[in-house]
PDB file of C-alpha atoms and ligand atoms in Angstrom:
ATOM      1  CA  MET O   1      92.725 124.729  72.028  1.00 40.00           C
ATOM      2  CA  SER O   2      94.042 127.541  74.091  1.00 41.00           C
ATOM      3  CA  PRO O   3      96.949 126.343  76.140  1.00 41.00           C
ATOM      4  CA  ASN O   4      96.698 128.766  79.037  1.00 40.00           C
ATOM      5  CA  SER O   5      92.760 128.726  79.107  1.00 42.00           C
ATOM      6  CA  ARG O   6      90.994 126.277  81.951  1.00 42.00           C
ATOM      7  CA  ASP O   7      88.339 124.764  80.762  1.00 48.00           C
ATOM      8  CA  ALA O   8      88.775 121.920  83.385  1.00 56.00           C
ATOM      9  CA  ALA O   9      90.171 121.904  86.777  1.00 84.00           C
ATOM     10  CA  THR O  10      93.865 120.321  87.053  1.00 92.00           C
ATOM     11  CA  PHE O  11      93.620 116.688  86.489  1.00 95.00           C
ATOM     12  CA  ALA O  12      95.915 113.777  87.700  1.00 97.00           C
ATOM     13  CA  PRO O  13      98.018 111.956  84.929  1.00 98.00           C
ATOM     14  CA  PRO O  14      97.387 108.040  84.803  1.00 98.00           C
ATOM     15  CA  ILE O  15     100.918 107.413  85.571  1.00 98.00           C
ATOM     16  CA  LYS O  16     102.399 108.518  89.120  1.00 96.00           C
ATOM     17  CA  CYS O  17     106.095 109.390  90.143  1.00 94.00           C
ATOM     18  CA  GLN O  18     108.434 110.709  92.854  1.00 90.00           C
ATOM     19  CA  GLY O  19     108.622 114.524  92.652  1.00 91.00           C
ATOM     20  CA  ILE O  20     105.122 114.618  90.648  1.00 94.00           C
ATOM     21  CA  LYS O  21     104.431 118.563  89.929  1.00 95.00           C
ATOM     22  CA  THR O  22     100.726 118.319  89.427  1.00 95.00           C
ATOM     23  CA  ARG O  23     100.183 120.916  92.320  1.00 93.00           C
ATOM     24  CA  LEU O  24     102.529 123.434  90.648  1.00 95.00           C
ATOM     25  CA  THR O  25     100.514 123.478  87.578  1.00 96.00           C
ATOM     26  CA  ASP O  26      98.613 126.643  87.965  1.00 95.00           C
ATOM     27  CA  TRP O  27     101.673 128.650  89.470  1.00 96.00           C
ATOM     28  CA  ILE O  28     103.637 127.656  86.035  1.00 97.00           C
ATOM     29  CA  ARG O  29     100.575 128.555  83.972  1.00 96.00           C
ATOM     30  CA  SER O  30     100.059 132.093  85.467  1.00 95.00           C
ATOM     31  CA  LEU O  31     104.155 132.086  84.868  1.00 95.00           C
ATOM     32  CA  THR O  32     103.967 131.087  81.326  1.00 94.00           C
ATOM     33  CA  ALA O  33     100.905 132.904  80.585  1.00 91.00           C
ATOM     34  CA  GLY O  34     100.575 133.840  76.358  1.00 91.00           C
ATOM     35  CA  LEU O  35     104.347 132.383  76.132  1.00 91.00           C
ATOM     36  CA  VAL O  36     102.960 128.829  75.217  1.00 91.00           C
ATOM     37  CA  GLU O  37     101.327 129.585  72.642  1.00 91.00           C
ATOM     38  CA  GLY O  38     103.279 129.578  69.023  1.00 90.00           C
ATOM     39  CA  ARG O  39     106.398 128.072  71.341  1.00 96.00           C
ATOM     40  CA  ARG O  40     107.292 124.373  71.404  1.00 98.00           C
ATOM     41  CA  TRP O  41     107.226 123.378  74.626  1.00 98.00           C
ATOM     42  CA  ILE O  42     110.077 121.236  75.925  1.00 98.00           C
ATOM     43  CA  GLU O  43     110.577 119.218  78.938  1.00 98.00           C
ATOM     44  CA  PRO O  44     113.663 117.403  79.210  1.00 98.00           C
ATOM     45  CA  PHE O  45     112.645 115.519  82.697  1.00 98.00           C
ATOM     46  CA  ALA O  46     108.853 114.928  81.582  1.00 98.00           C
ATOM     47  CA  GLY O  47     108.073 112.121  84.398  1.00 97.00           C
ATOM     48  CA  SER O  48     104.467 111.621  84.565  1.00 98.00           C
ATOM     49  CA  CYS O  49     103.915 114.360  82.151  1.00 98.00           C
ATOM     50  CA  ALA O  50     101.822 116.284  84.677  1.00 98.00           C
ATOM     51  CA  VAL O  51     102.515 119.779  83.930  1.00 98.00           C
ATOM     52  CA  SER O  52     102.278 119.492  80.221  1.00 97.00           C
ATOM     53  CA  LEU O  53      99.150 117.396  80.018  1.00 98.00           C
ATOM     54  CA  ASN O  54      97.467 120.380  81.985  1.00 97.00           C
ATOM     55  CA  LEU O  55      98.867 123.166  80.343  1.00 96.00           C
ATOM     56  CA  ARG O  56      98.127 121.697  76.832  1.00 96.00           C
ATOM     57  CA  PRO O  57     100.745 123.033  74.534  1.00 97.00           C
ATOM     58  CA  GLU O  58     100.283 122.542  71.117  1.00 96.00           C
ATOM     59  CA  ARG O  59     103.537 121.274  69.996  1.00 97.00           C
ATOM     60  CA  ALA O  60     105.615 119.394  72.551  1.00 98.00           C
ATOM     61  CA  LEU O  61     108.876 117.798  72.928  1.00 98.00           C
ATOM     62  CA  MET O  62     108.593 115.255  75.834  1.00 98.00           C
ATOM     63  CA  CYS O  63     111.809 113.433  77.164  1.00 98.00           C
ATOM     64  CA  ASP O  64     112.878 111.356  80.023  1.00 97.00           C
ATOM     65  CA  SER O  65     115.718 108.956  80.420  1.00 96.00           C
ATOM     66  CA  ASN O  66     113.222 106.199  81.814  1.00 96.00           C
ATOM     67  CA  PRO O  67     112.132 104.233  78.700  1.00 97.00           C
ATOM     68  CA  HIS O  68     108.771 102.841  80.476  1.00 97.00           C
ATOM     69  CA  LEU O  69     107.245 106.725  80.634  1.00 98.00           C
ATOM     70  CA  MET O  70     107.982 107.622  77.366  1.00 98.00           C
ATOM     71  CA  HIS O  71     106.935 104.335  75.836  1.00 98.00           C
ATOM     72  CA  PHE O  72     103.474 104.307  77.807  1.00 98.00           C
ATOM     73  CA  TYR O  73     102.679 107.672  76.605  1.00 98.00           C
ATOM     74  CA  ARG O  74     103.771 107.118  72.959  1.00 98.00           C
ATOM     75  CA  SER O  75     101.378 104.046  73.388  1.00 98.00           C
ATOM     76  CA  VAL O  76      98.514 106.168  74.450  1.00 98.00           C
ATOM     77  CA  GLN O  77      99.388 108.619  71.458  1.00 98.00           C
ATOM     78  CA  ASP O  78      99.131 105.647  68.954  1.00 98.00           C
ATOM     79  CA  GLY O  79      96.144 104.057  70.353  1.00 98.00           C
ATOM     80  CA  SER O  80      97.834 100.691  71.643  1.00 98.00           C
ATOM     81  CA  VAL O  81      97.061 101.721  75.130  1.00 98.00           C
ATOM     82  CA  SER O  82      93.398 103.204  75.103  1.00 98.00           C
ATOM     83  CA  PRO O  83      90.801 103.712  77.847  1.00 98.00           C
ATOM     84  CA  GLU O  84      89.195 100.446  76.914  1.00 98.00           C
ATOM     85  CA  SER O  85      92.192  98.234  76.719  1.00 98.00           C
ATOM     86  CA  VAL O  86      93.102  99.937  80.465  1.00 98.00           C
ATOM     87  CA  ARG O  87      90.163  99.210  81.650  1.00 98.00           C
ATOM     88  CA  TRP O  88      90.089  95.676  80.225  1.00 98.00           C
ATOM     89  CA  HIS O  89      93.635  95.040  81.643  1.00 98.00           C
ATOM     90  CA  LEU O  90      92.830  96.363  85.129  1.00 98.00           C
ATOM     91  CA  GLU O  91      89.659  94.723  85.643  1.00 98.00           C
ATOM     92  CA  ALA O  92      91.314  91.283  84.628  1.00 98.00           C
ATOM     93  CA  GLU O  93      94.352  91.864  86.469  1.00 98.00           C
ATOM     94  CA  GLY O  94      92.773  93.205  89.522  1.00 98.00           C
ATOM     95  CA  ARG O  95      90.341  90.278  89.644  1.00 98.00           C
ATOM     96  CA  ARG O  96      93.434  88.024  89.845  1.00 98.00           C
ATOM     97  CA  LEU O  97      94.682  90.506  92.262  1.00 98.00           C
ATOM     98  CA  LEU O  98      91.798  89.948  94.600  1.00 98.00           C
ATOM     99  CA  ASP O  99      92.012  86.408  94.275  1.00 98.00           C
ATOM    100  CA  LYS O 100      95.453  85.478  94.989  1.00 98.00           C
ATOM    101  CA  GLY O 101      96.958  88.150  96.633  1.00 97.00           C
ATOM    102  CA  GLU O 102     100.089  89.772  96.528  1.00 97.00           C
ATOM    103  CA  ALA O 103     101.773  86.782  94.746  1.00 98.00           C
ATOM    104  CA  HIS O 104     100.005  88.187  91.666  1.00 98.00           C
ATOM    105  CA  TYR O 105     101.267  91.489  91.734  1.00 98.00           C
ATOM    106  CA  TYR O 106     104.715  89.833  92.172  1.00 98.00           C
ATOM    107  CA  ARG O 107     103.942  87.812  88.934  1.00 98.00           C
ATOM    108  CA  ILE O 108     102.908  90.898  87.054  1.00 98.00           C
ATOM    109  CA  ARG O 109     106.498  92.472  88.079  1.00 98.00           C
ATOM    110  CA  GLU O 110     108.244  89.140  87.142  1.00 97.00           C
ATOM    111  CA  ARG O 111     106.560  89.128  83.606  1.00 97.00           C
ATOM    112  CA  PHE O 112     107.100  93.226  83.231  1.00 98.00           C
ATOM    113  CA  ASN O 113     110.754  92.524  84.172  1.00 97.00           C
ATOM    114  CA  GLY O 114     111.149  89.808  81.813  1.00 95.00           C
ATOM    115  CA  SER O 115     110.136  91.208  78.588  1.00 89.00           C
ATOM    116  CA  LEU O 116     111.788  94.688  78.545  1.00 93.00           C
ATOM    117  CA  SER O 117     111.671  94.552  74.581  1.00 93.00           C
ATOM    118  CA  GLY O 118     110.208  97.426  73.659  1.00 93.00           C
ATOM    119  CA  PRO O 119     111.899 100.678  72.318  1.00 94.00           C
ATOM    120  CA  ASP O 120     114.842 101.750  74.282  1.00 94.00           C
ATOM    121  CA  GLY O 121     114.407  98.677  76.747  1.00 94.00           C
ATOM    122  CA  ALA O 122     110.808  99.378  77.825  1.00 96.00           C
ATOM    123  CA  GLY O 123     108.204  96.824  79.227  1.00 96.00           C
ATOM    124  CA  ASP O 124     104.640  96.362  78.356  1.00 97.00           C
ATOM    125  CA  PRO O 125     102.717  99.584  79.007  1.00 98.00           C
ATOM    126  CA  HIS O 126      99.708  98.010  80.599  1.00 98.00           C
ATOM    127  CA  ASP O 127     101.447  96.008  83.065  1.00 98.00           C
ATOM    128  CA  PHE O 128     103.816  99.335  83.732  1.00 98.00           C
ATOM    129  CA  LEU O 129     100.574 100.813  84.442  1.00 98.00           C
ATOM    130  CA  PHE O 130      99.186  97.971  86.759  1.00 98.00           C
ATOM    131  CA  LEU O 131     102.473  97.903  88.685  1.00 98.00           C
ATOM    132  CA  ASN O 132     102.691 101.793  88.666  1.00 98.00           C
ATOM    133  CA  ARG O 133      98.985 101.867  90.622  1.00 98.00           C
ATOM    134  CA  ALA O 134      99.159  98.767  92.372  1.00 98.00           C
ATOM    135  CA  CYS O 135     102.669  99.552  94.411  1.00 97.00           C
ATOM    136  CA  PHE O 136     103.425 101.230  97.331  1.00 95.00           C
ATOM    137  CA  ASN O 137     102.917 104.625  97.270  1.00 89.00           C
ATOM    138  CA  GLY O 138     103.235 105.235  93.474  1.00 87.00           C
ATOM    139  CA  LEU O 139     106.669 104.995  93.328  1.00 88.00           C
ATOM    140  CA  ILE O 140     109.259 104.242  90.367  1.00 92.00           C
ATOM    141  CA  ARG O 141     112.263 102.871  91.214  1.00 93.00           C
ATOM    142  CA  PHE O 142     114.527 100.149  89.329  1.00 94.00           C
ATOM    143  CA  ASN O 143     117.141  98.164  90.516  1.00 92.00           C
ATOM    144  CA  ARG O 144     120.911  97.942  89.301  1.00 89.00           C
ATOM    145  CA  ARG O 145     119.782  95.564  86.179  1.00 89.00           C
ATOM    146  CA  GLY O 146     117.205  98.216  85.224  1.00 91.00           C
ATOM    147  CA  GLY O 147     114.276  95.705  86.808  1.00 95.00           C
ATOM    148  CA  PHE O 148     111.240  97.386  88.309  1.00 96.00           C
ATOM    149  CA  ASN O 149     111.473  96.701  92.421  1.00 95.00           C
ATOM    150  CA  VAL O 150     108.851  98.604  94.137  1.00 96.00           C
ATOM    151  CA  PRO O 151     106.687  96.500  96.458  1.00 96.00           C
ATOM    152  CA  PHE O 152     103.286  95.908  96.463  1.00 97.00           C
ATOM    153  CA  CYS O 153     100.878  98.401  98.572  1.00 96.00           C
ATOM    154  CA  ARG O 154      99.329  95.202 100.284  1.00 95.00           C
ATOM    155  CA  ASN O 155      95.772  96.051  99.342  1.00 97.00           C
ATOM    156  CA  PRO O 156      94.930  93.104  97.105  1.00 97.00           C
ATOM    157  CA  ALA O 157      91.316  95.254  96.620  1.00 97.00           C
ATOM    158  CA  ARG O 158      93.725  97.663  94.860  1.00 97.00           C
ATOM    159  CA  TYR O 159      91.679  97.648  91.715  1.00 98.00           C
ATOM    160  CA  ALA O 160      87.917  97.946  92.867  1.00 98.00           C
ATOM    161  CA  PRO O 161      85.507  99.583  90.138  1.00 98.00           C
ATOM    162  CA  ALA O 162      85.871 103.284  91.179  1.00 98.00           C
ATOM    163  CA  TYR O 163      89.892 103.280  91.046  1.00 98.00           C
ATOM    164  CA  VAL O 164      89.482 101.509  87.815  1.00 98.00           C
ATOM    165  CA  THR O 165      87.151 103.933  85.965  1.00 98.00           C
ATOM    166  CA  ARG O 166      89.600 106.873  87.646  1.00 98.00           C
ATOM    167  CA  ILE O 167      92.121 105.400  85.551  1.00 98.00           C
ATOM    168  CA  VAL O 168      90.609 104.784  82.739  1.00 98.00           C
ATOM    169  CA  ASN O 169      89.564 108.603  83.154  1.00 98.00           C
ATOM    170  CA  GLN O 170      92.969 109.793  83.550  1.00 98.00           C
ATOM    171  CA  VAL O 171      94.332 107.955  80.124  1.00 98.00           C
ATOM    172  CA  GLU O 172      91.132 109.238  78.157  1.00 98.00           C
ATOM    173  CA  ARG O 173      91.983 112.938  79.101  1.00 98.00           C
ATOM    174  CA  ALA O 174      95.523 112.632  78.175  1.00 98.00           C
ATOM    175  CA  ARG O 175      94.950 110.870  75.037  1.00 98.00           C
ATOM    176  CA  ASP O 176      92.812 113.526  74.386  1.00 98.00           C
ATOM    177  CA  VAL O 177      95.158 116.498  75.190  1.00 98.00           C
ATOM    178  CA  ILE O 178      98.145 114.379  73.595  1.00 98.00           C
ATOM    179  CA  ARG O 179      96.441 113.962  70.221  1.00 98.00           C
ATOM    180  CA  ALA O 180      94.837 117.277  69.682  1.00 97.00           C
ATOM    181  CA  GLY O 181      98.676 118.864  69.588  1.00 97.00           C
ATOM    182  CA  ASP O 182     101.872 117.883  67.814  1.00 98.00           C
ATOM    183  CA  TRP O 183     103.752 116.296  70.765  1.00 98.00           C
ATOM    184  CA  GLU O 184     106.673 113.944  70.403  1.00 98.00           C
ATOM    185  CA  PHE O 185     107.689 111.645  73.565  1.00 98.00           C
ATOM    186  CA  ARG O 186     111.428 110.315  73.200  1.00 98.00           C
ATOM    187  CA  CYS O 187     113.816 108.540  75.924  1.00 98.00           C
ATOM    188  CA  GLN O 188     116.612 110.692  75.996  1.00 98.00           C
ATOM    189  CA  ARG O 189     119.189 112.692  78.563  1.00 97.00           C
ATOM    190  CA  PHE O 190     118.766 115.949  79.293  1.00 98.00           C
ATOM    191  CA  GLU O 191     121.788 117.247  77.478  1.00 98.00           C
ATOM    192  CA  GLN O 192     120.052 116.420  73.834  1.00 98.00           C
ATOM    193  CA  SER O 193     116.947 117.702  74.894  1.00 98.00           C
ATOM    194  CA  LEU O 194     118.797 120.909  75.958  1.00 98.00           C
ATOM    195  CA  ALA O 195     120.996 120.759  72.605  1.00 97.00           C
ATOM    196  CA  GLU O 196     117.722 120.694  70.628  1.00 97.00           C
ATOM    197  CA  ALA O 197     115.894 123.529  72.385  1.00 98.00           C
ATOM    198  CA  GLY O 198     116.148 127.241  69.870  1.00 97.00           C
ATOM    199  CA  ALA O 199     114.759 130.639  70.549  1.00 97.00           C
ATOM    200  CA  ASP O 200     111.008 129.732  69.899  1.00 96.00           C
ATOM    201  CA  ASP O 201     110.839 127.137  72.359  1.00 98.00           C
ATOM    202  CA  LEU O 202     109.962 127.158  75.832  1.00 98.00           C
ATOM    203  CA  LEU O 203     111.805 124.580  78.369  1.00 98.00           C
ATOM    204  CA  TYR O 204     110.305 123.514  81.637  1.00 98.00           C
ATOM    205  CA  CYS O 205     113.057 121.474  83.522  1.00 98.00           C
ATOM    206  CA  ASP O 206     112.344 119.400  86.152  1.00 97.00           C
ATOM    207  CA  PRO O 207     115.450 117.525  87.393  1.00 96.00           C
ATOM    208  CA  PRO O 208     115.458 115.093  90.449  1.00 93.00           C
ATOM    209  CA  TYR O 209     116.607 116.397  93.434  1.00 85.00           C
ATOM    210  CA  ALA O 210     120.110 115.761  94.145  1.00 75.00           C
ATOM    211  CA  GLY O 211     120.739 112.870  96.883  1.00 64.00           C
ATOM    212  CA  ARG O 212     117.056 111.756  96.684  1.00 66.00           C
ATOM    213  CA  HIS O 213     114.914 108.751  95.061  1.00 62.00           C
ATOM    214  CA  THR O 214     118.453 107.467  93.481  1.00 71.00           C
ATOM    215  CA  ASP O 215     118.112 104.345  91.356  1.00 80.00           C
ATOM    216  CA  TYR O 216     118.760 103.083  87.690  1.00 80.00           C
ATOM    217  CA  PHE O 217     117.080 105.780  85.420  1.00 84.00           C
ATOM    218  CA  ASN O 218     117.221 108.473  88.368  1.00 80.00           C
ATOM    219  CA  CYS O 219     120.032 109.879  89.614  1.00 85.00           C
ATOM    220  CA  TRP O 220     121.480 113.385  90.415  1.00 92.00           C
ATOM    221  CA  THR O 221     124.573 114.439  91.247  1.00 91.00           C
ATOM    222  CA  ASP O 222     125.870 118.258  92.116  1.00 91.00           C
ATOM    223  CA  ALA O 223     127.621 117.885  88.509  1.00 93.00           C
ATOM    224  CA  ASP O 224     124.678 116.910  86.976  1.00 95.00           C
ATOM    225  CA  GLU O 225     122.875 120.694  88.246  1.00 95.00           C
ATOM    226  CA  ALA O 226     126.177 122.448  87.033  1.00 96.00           C
ATOM    227  CA  THR O 227     125.837 120.813  83.506  1.00 97.00           C
ATOM    228  CA  LEU O 228     121.975 121.737  83.566  1.00 98.00           C
ATOM    229  CA  ALA O 229     122.582 125.234  84.574  1.00 98.00           C
ATOM    230  CA  ALA O 230     125.273 125.585  81.782  1.00 98.00           C
ATOM    231  CA  GLY O 231     123.223 124.062  79.222  1.00 98.00           C
ATOM    232  CA  LEU O 232     120.459 126.552  80.005  1.00 98.00           C
ATOM    233  CA  ALA O 233     122.658 129.741  80.272  1.00 97.00           C
ATOM    234  CA  ARG O 234     124.177 128.829  76.409  1.00 97.00           C
ATOM    235  CA  SER O 235     120.607 127.842  75.312  1.00 97.00           C
ATOM    236  CA  ARG O 236     118.486 130.497  73.346  1.00 97.00           C
ATOM    237  CA  ALA O 237     115.182 128.988  74.769  1.00 97.00           C
ATOM    238  CA  PRO O 238     113.845 130.736  77.832  1.00 97.00           C
ATOM    239  CA  PHE O 239     113.496 128.340  80.773  1.00 98.00           C
ATOM    240  CA  ILE O 240     111.592 127.611  83.795  1.00 98.00           C
ATOM    241  CA  LEU O 241     112.998 125.007  86.696  1.00 98.00           C
ATOM    242  CA  SER O 242     111.257 123.678  89.230  1.00 97.00           C
ATOM    243  CA  THR O 243     113.760 123.115  92.369  1.00 95.00           C
ATOM    244  CA  TRP O 244     113.555 123.178  96.121  1.00 93.00           C
ATOM    245  CA  HIS O 245     114.500 126.430  98.287  1.00 94.00           C
ATOM    246  CA  HIS O 246     113.965 124.926 101.646  1.00 92.00           C
ATOM    247  CA  ASN O 247     112.666 122.992 104.587  1.00 88.00           C
ATOM    248  CA  VAL O 248     113.042 123.148 107.964  1.00 87.00           C
ATOM    249  CA  HIS O 249     116.421 121.696 108.241  1.00 88.00           C
ATOM    250  CA  ARG O 250     118.163 123.273 105.130  1.00 89.00           C
ATOM    251  CA  HIS O 251     118.348 125.415 102.230  1.00 93.00           C
ATOM    252  CA  ASN O 252     118.795 124.327  98.493  1.00 93.00           C
ATOM    253  CA  PRO O 253     122.731 125.157  97.717  1.00 93.00           C
ATOM    254  CA  ALA O 254     122.425 124.715  94.377  1.00 94.00           C
ATOM    255  CA  LEU O 255     120.638 128.024  94.379  1.00 95.00           C
ATOM    256  CA  GLU O 256     123.300 129.924  95.537  1.00 94.00           C
ATOM    257  CA  ASP O 257     126.146 128.002  93.401  1.00 93.00           C
ATOM    258  CA  GLN O 258     124.014 127.577  89.884  1.00 95.00           C
ATOM    259  CA  TRP O 259     121.172 129.669  89.666  1.00 97.00           C
ATOM    260  CA  SER O 260     121.697 132.885  91.688  1.00 96.00           C
ATOM    261  CA  GLY O 261     121.643 135.180  88.454  1.00 95.00           C
ATOM    262  CA  TYR O 262     118.111 134.134  87.621  1.00 98.00           C
ATOM    263  CA  ARG O 263     114.213 135.171  89.216  1.00 97.00           C
ATOM    264  CA  ILE O 264     113.515 133.153  91.678  1.00 97.00           C
ATOM    265  CA  LEU O 265     110.112 132.609  93.136  1.00 97.00           C
ATOM    266  CA  THR O 266     108.781 130.618  96.314  1.00 97.00           C
ATOM    267  CA  ARG O 267     105.807 129.095  97.373  1.00 95.00           C
ATOM    268  CA  LYS O 268     105.361 126.922 100.582  1.00 92.00           C
ATOM    269  CA  HIS O 269     103.847 123.559 100.237  1.00 84.00           C
ATOM    270  CA  PHE O 270     102.944 120.955 102.955  1.00 80.00           C
ATOM    271  CA  TYR O 271     103.080 117.448 102.884  1.00 72.00           C
ATOM    272  CA  HIS O 272     102.589 114.564 105.164  1.00 65.00           C
ATOM    273  CA  VAL O 273     104.808 111.669 106.373  1.00 60.00           C
ATOM    274  CA  GLY O 274     102.098 109.309 107.867  1.00 56.00           C
ATOM    275  CA  ALA O 275      98.855 110.209 108.955  1.00 56.00           C
ATOM    276  CA  ARG O 276      99.523 112.214 112.056  1.00 61.00           C
ATOM    277  CA  GLU O 277      98.856 116.268 111.902  1.00 59.00           C
ATOM    278  CA  ARG O 278     102.305 116.388 113.711  1.00 61.00           C
ATOM    279  CA  ASN O 279     103.959 115.047 110.828  1.00 64.00           C
ATOM    280  CA  ARG O 280     103.022 117.655 108.543  1.00 71.00           C
ATOM    281  CA  HIS O 281     106.060 118.998 106.925  1.00 79.00           C
ATOM    282  CA  ALA O 282     106.601 122.274 105.275  1.00 84.00           C
ATOM    283  CA  MET O 283     108.767 122.761 101.723  1.00 87.00           C
ATOM    284  CA  VAL O 284     109.364 126.003 100.172  1.00 94.00           C
ATOM    285  CA  GLU O 285     109.541 125.192  96.694  1.00 94.00           C
ATOM    286  CA  ALA O 286     111.035 127.351  93.963  1.00 96.00           C
ATOM    287  CA  LEU O 287     110.634 128.246  90.507  1.00 97.00           C
ATOM    288  CA  VAL O 288     114.025 129.446  88.899  1.00 98.00           C
ATOM    289  CA  THR O 289     113.485 131.570  85.344  1.00 98.00           C
ATOM    290  CA  SER O 290     115.254 133.113  82.588  1.00 97.00           C
ATOM    291  CA  LEU O 291     111.587 135.008  81.892  1.00 95.00           C
ATOM    292  CA  VAL O 292     111.619 138.509  83.201  1.00 87.00           C
TER     293      VAL O 292
HETATM  294  C1  SAM Y 301     111.322 115.349  89.523  1.00 57.02           C
HETATM  295  S1  SAM Y 301     110.974 113.839  87.996  1.00 57.02           S
HETATM  296  C2  SAM Y 301     109.738 114.893  87.121  1.00 57.02           C
HETATM  297  C3  SAM Y 301     108.710 115.139  87.290  1.00 57.02           C
HETATM  298  C4  SAM Y 301     107.754 115.534  86.472  1.00 57.02           C
HETATM  299  N1  SAM Y 301     107.705 117.411  86.376  1.00 57.02           N
HETATM  300  C5  SAM Y 301     106.596 115.305  86.637  1.00 57.02           C
HETATM  301  O1  SAM Y 301     105.299 116.073  87.089  1.00 57.02           O
HETATM  302  O2  SAM Y 301     105.709 114.125  86.828  1.00 57.02           O
HETATM  303  C6  SAM Y 301     112.616 113.800  87.194  1.00 57.02           C
HETATM  304  C7  SAM Y 301     112.529 112.853  86.306  1.00 57.02           C
HETATM  305  O3  SAM Y 301     113.726 113.016  85.417  1.00 57.02           O
HETATM  306  C8  SAM Y 301     114.382 111.798  84.918  1.00 57.02           C
HETATM  307  N2  SAM Y 301     115.574 111.873  85.013  1.00 57.02           N
HETATM  308  C9  SAM Y 301     116.244 111.647  85.774  1.00 57.02           C
HETATM  309  N3  SAM Y 301     117.607 111.770  85.397  1.00 57.02           N
HETATM  310  C10 SAM Y 301     117.719 112.038  83.965  1.00 57.02           C
HETATM  311  C11 SAM Y 301     118.432 112.363  82.961  1.00 57.02           C
HETATM  312  N4  SAM Y 301     120.216 112.716  83.246  1.00 57.02           N
HETATM  313  N5  SAM Y 301     117.987 112.894  81.897  1.00 57.02           N
HETATM  314  C12 SAM Y 301     116.849 113.161  81.356  1.00 57.02           C
HETATM  315  N6  SAM Y 301     115.853 112.383  82.428  1.00 57.02           N
HETATM  316  C13 SAM Y 301     116.056 112.328  83.676  1.00 57.02           C
HETATM  317  C14 SAM Y 301     113.268 110.828  85.896  1.00 57.02           C
HETATM  318  O4  SAM Y 301     113.381 109.588  84.926  1.00 57.02           O
HETATM  319  C15 SAM Y 301     112.460 111.805  86.432  1.00 57.02           C
HETATM  320  O5  SAM Y 301     111.243 110.943  85.452  1.00 57.02           O
END
């Protein structure tokens, strides 16, 4: 399969997370045109895997410090999570949610947090999906003991048939992409992933934005940004880094501090806080790259 061809529109992955980059896929695709083929794609901060699932590299090393994300996609790969099992699970638990209301969401959350016995402490991937798609704003956040702690979205009818079908289709597409190539999912910190990258690889790095979304698996400091910059400068692999450039309040100081020696591309993105038009905010996103 040609990684840069578009035989279908950009699709959303089955898992949602903070900082998801589905909207940047076309931009990254145009920057990497002709480069993905023949190289291994490495994502040290894979998150929802939105970018790679759309770019479809033939070889990929997908890594994240969050074990639940990596275990979910490994389970899709080995078939223990399938479109059929997802439909069954979401329909059954969705009916209970409709019947019992938010108490059922919290029961599943308790069940998930009480059985973190998968690889690297991962919880049940079907329950993880249920929580991720029924929680407030599609967030992933864990407390200090590593327990999922996002509240319910407050809609007991969340798992309506059309919504279940949409998620089932997303799982199916993710499975088809992953199985068409040679992909590996690992729970590990970014330093380890950078250390494994060689001249034949291509790195796409999308670290958390410093000072935001801090939780058990997801904390990012200026020191981490400096370690990442040093690691990428040492690496023989070319890289693309996603970050923010500026918003109405301030500029990203890391661009000056860490990334000024590279090519920096920018694009404006609008997002809404709440439903009102006046709450439409502009954020200028940046791609920093060693590609010339
Ligand atoms: C901005 S998100 C990536 C989003 C992803 N590009 C997407 O489209 O869904 C950052 C990810 O980095 C992971 N992360 C945070 N600190 C990490 C670390 N030290 N090493 C590896 N991954 C880390 C988080 O768990 C999170 O999934």
